[in-house]
């Protein structure tokens, strides 16, 4: 999974031209991954202010507004790709325009058995 991180400050600091460039670059990379049969899924995520954090303690469910983590950065979107190895995934993460502004995390997806794919 290629996880795209962002922050309100990093997004606000981009010009309209840079934002358009990000969008174009994502569209191009998504199309390439589709054509190569590597794209499993990809999506942007809504603003963290819309999230809810759920926890269960002693059979009681508690819901709080917002993300759990106290951080400036947040998960802004993701791609799930089928790569031959971690190096191929890192190569695609490095091509994401977001890597220039903050970070793209690469992490293997685990199968239900608990073993990495």
Short mmCIF file of C-alpha atoms in Angstrom, two decimals, residues 9-109:
data_model
loop_
_atom_site.label_atom_id
_atom_site.label_comp_id
_atom_site.label_asym_id
_atom_site.label_seq_id
_atom_site.Cartn_x
_atom_site.Cartn_y
_atom_site.Cartn_z
CA UNK A 9 -0.01 23.69 5.86
CA UNK A 10 1.59 21.78 3.00
CA UNK A 11 -1.60 21.93 0.90
CA UNK A 12 -2.18 25.63 1.64
CA UNK A 13 1.40 26.37 0.62
CA UNK A 14 0.85 25.07 -2.92
CA UNK A 15 -0.02 27.36 -5.79
CA UNK A 16 -2.99 26.61 -8.04
CA UNK A 17 -0.50 25.50 -10.69
CA UNK A 18 1.17 23.07 -8.27
CA UNK A 19 -2.22 21.65 -7.22
CA UNK A 20 -3.16 21.15 -10.87
CA UNK A 21 0.20 19.46 -11.42
CA UNK A 22 -0.44 17.09 -8.51
CA UNK A 23 -3.79 16.14 -9.97
CA UNK A 24 -2.37 15.56 -13.46
CA UNK A 25 0.52 13.49 -12.10
CA UNK A 26 -1.84 11.30 -10.07
CA UNK A 27 -4.09 10.77 -13.08
CA UNK A 28 -1.11 9.78 -15.23
CA UNK A 29 0.32 7.41 -12.62
CA UNK A 30 -3.11 5.85 -11.97
CA UNK A 31 -3.59 5.25 -15.70
CA UNK A 32 -0.13 3.69 -16.01
CA UNK A 33 -0.71 1.39 -13.04
CA UNK A 34 -4.10 0.37 -14.51
CA UNK A 35 -2.59 -0.37 -17.92
CA UNK A 36 0.11 -2.51 -16.29
CA UNK A 37 -2.51 -4.40 -14.28
CA UNK A 38 -0.87 -3.37 -10.99
CA UNK A 39 -3.58 -1.11 -9.55
CA UNK A 40 -5.85 -2.81 -7.03
CA UNK A 41 -7.43 0.33 -5.58
CA UNK A 42 -6.75 4.04 -5.11
CA UNK A 43 -8.64 6.83 -3.38
CA UNK A 44 -8.25 10.18 -1.74
CA UNK A 45 -9.62 10.51 1.77
CA UNK A 46 -11.90 13.18 3.20
CA UNK A 47 -10.52 15.83 5.55
CA UNK A 48 -9.53 14.36 8.94
CA UNK A 49 -12.07 16.63 10.64
CA UNK A 50 -14.77 14.32 9.23
CA UNK A 51 -13.31 11.20 10.87
CA UNK A 52 -14.49 9.46 13.99
CA UNK A 53 -12.32 7.37 16.31
CA UNK A 54 -14.02 4.34 17.85
CA UNK A 55 -12.79 2.38 20.85
CA UNK A 56 -14.36 -0.40 22.90
CA UNK A 57 -13.44 -0.88 26.56
CA UNK A 58 -15.30 -3.23 28.89
CA UNK A 59 -18.02 -3.73 26.24
CA UNK A 60 -18.66 0.04 26.06
CA UNK A 61 -18.23 1.76 22.70
CA UNK A 62 -16.86 5.29 22.73
CA UNK A 63 -16.78 7.53 19.67
CA UNK A 64 -14.84 10.77 19.48
CA UNK A 65 -14.69 13.30 16.68
CA UNK A 66 -11.55 13.54 14.61
CA UNK A 67 -8.50 11.36 14.18
CA UNK A 68 -6.86 9.49 17.02
CA UNK A 69 -3.31 10.57 16.31
CA UNK A 70 -2.23 14.00 17.49
CA UNK A 71 -0.17 14.99 14.48
CA UNK A 72 -0.09 17.72 11.88
CA UNK A 73 0.20 15.20 9.06
CA UNK A 74 -2.66 12.94 8.10
CA UNK A 75 -3.35 10.11 5.71
CA UNK A 76 -4.70 11.89 2.65
CA UNK A 77 -5.08 8.98 0.22
CA UNK A 78 -3.74 5.65 -0.85
CA UNK A 79 -2.95 3.29 -3.70
CA UNK A 80 -3.01 -0.47 -3.34
CA UNK A 81 -0.72 -1.95 -6.00
CA UNK A 82 0.50 -5.46 -6.73
CA UNK A 83 4.26 -5.16 -6.97
CA UNK A 84 6.87 -7.85 -7.43
CA UNK A 85 8.89 -6.57 -4.47
CA UNK A 86 9.35 -3.64 -2.09
CA UNK A 87 11.80 -1.93 -4.45
CA UNK A 88 9.18 -1.73 -7.20
CA UNK A 89 6.68 -0.25 -4.71
CA UNK A 90 9.27 2.29 -3.55
CA UNK A 91 9.85 3.26 -7.18
CA UNK A 92 6.16 4.05 -7.65
CA UNK A 93 5.98 5.90 -4.31
CA UNK A 94 8.91 8.06 -5.39
CA UNK A 95 7.05 9.00 -8.58
CA UNK A 96 4.04 10.30 -6.65
CA UNK A 97 4.03 14.08 -6.66
CA UNK A 98 3.20 14.12 -2.95
CA UNK A 99 6.65 12.70 -2.16
CA UNK A 100 8.06 16.12 -3.09
CA UNK A 101 5.95 17.96 -0.52
CA UNK A 102 5.65 15.62 2.47
CA UNK A 103 5.78 11.82 2.35
CA UNK A 104 4.47 8.62 0.82
CA UNK A 105 4.68 5.56 3.07
CA UNK A 106 5.11 2.09 1.58
CA UNK A 107 3.74 -0.79 3.63
CA UNK A 108 2.90 -4.38 2.68
CA UNK A 109 -0.76 -5.35 3.04
#
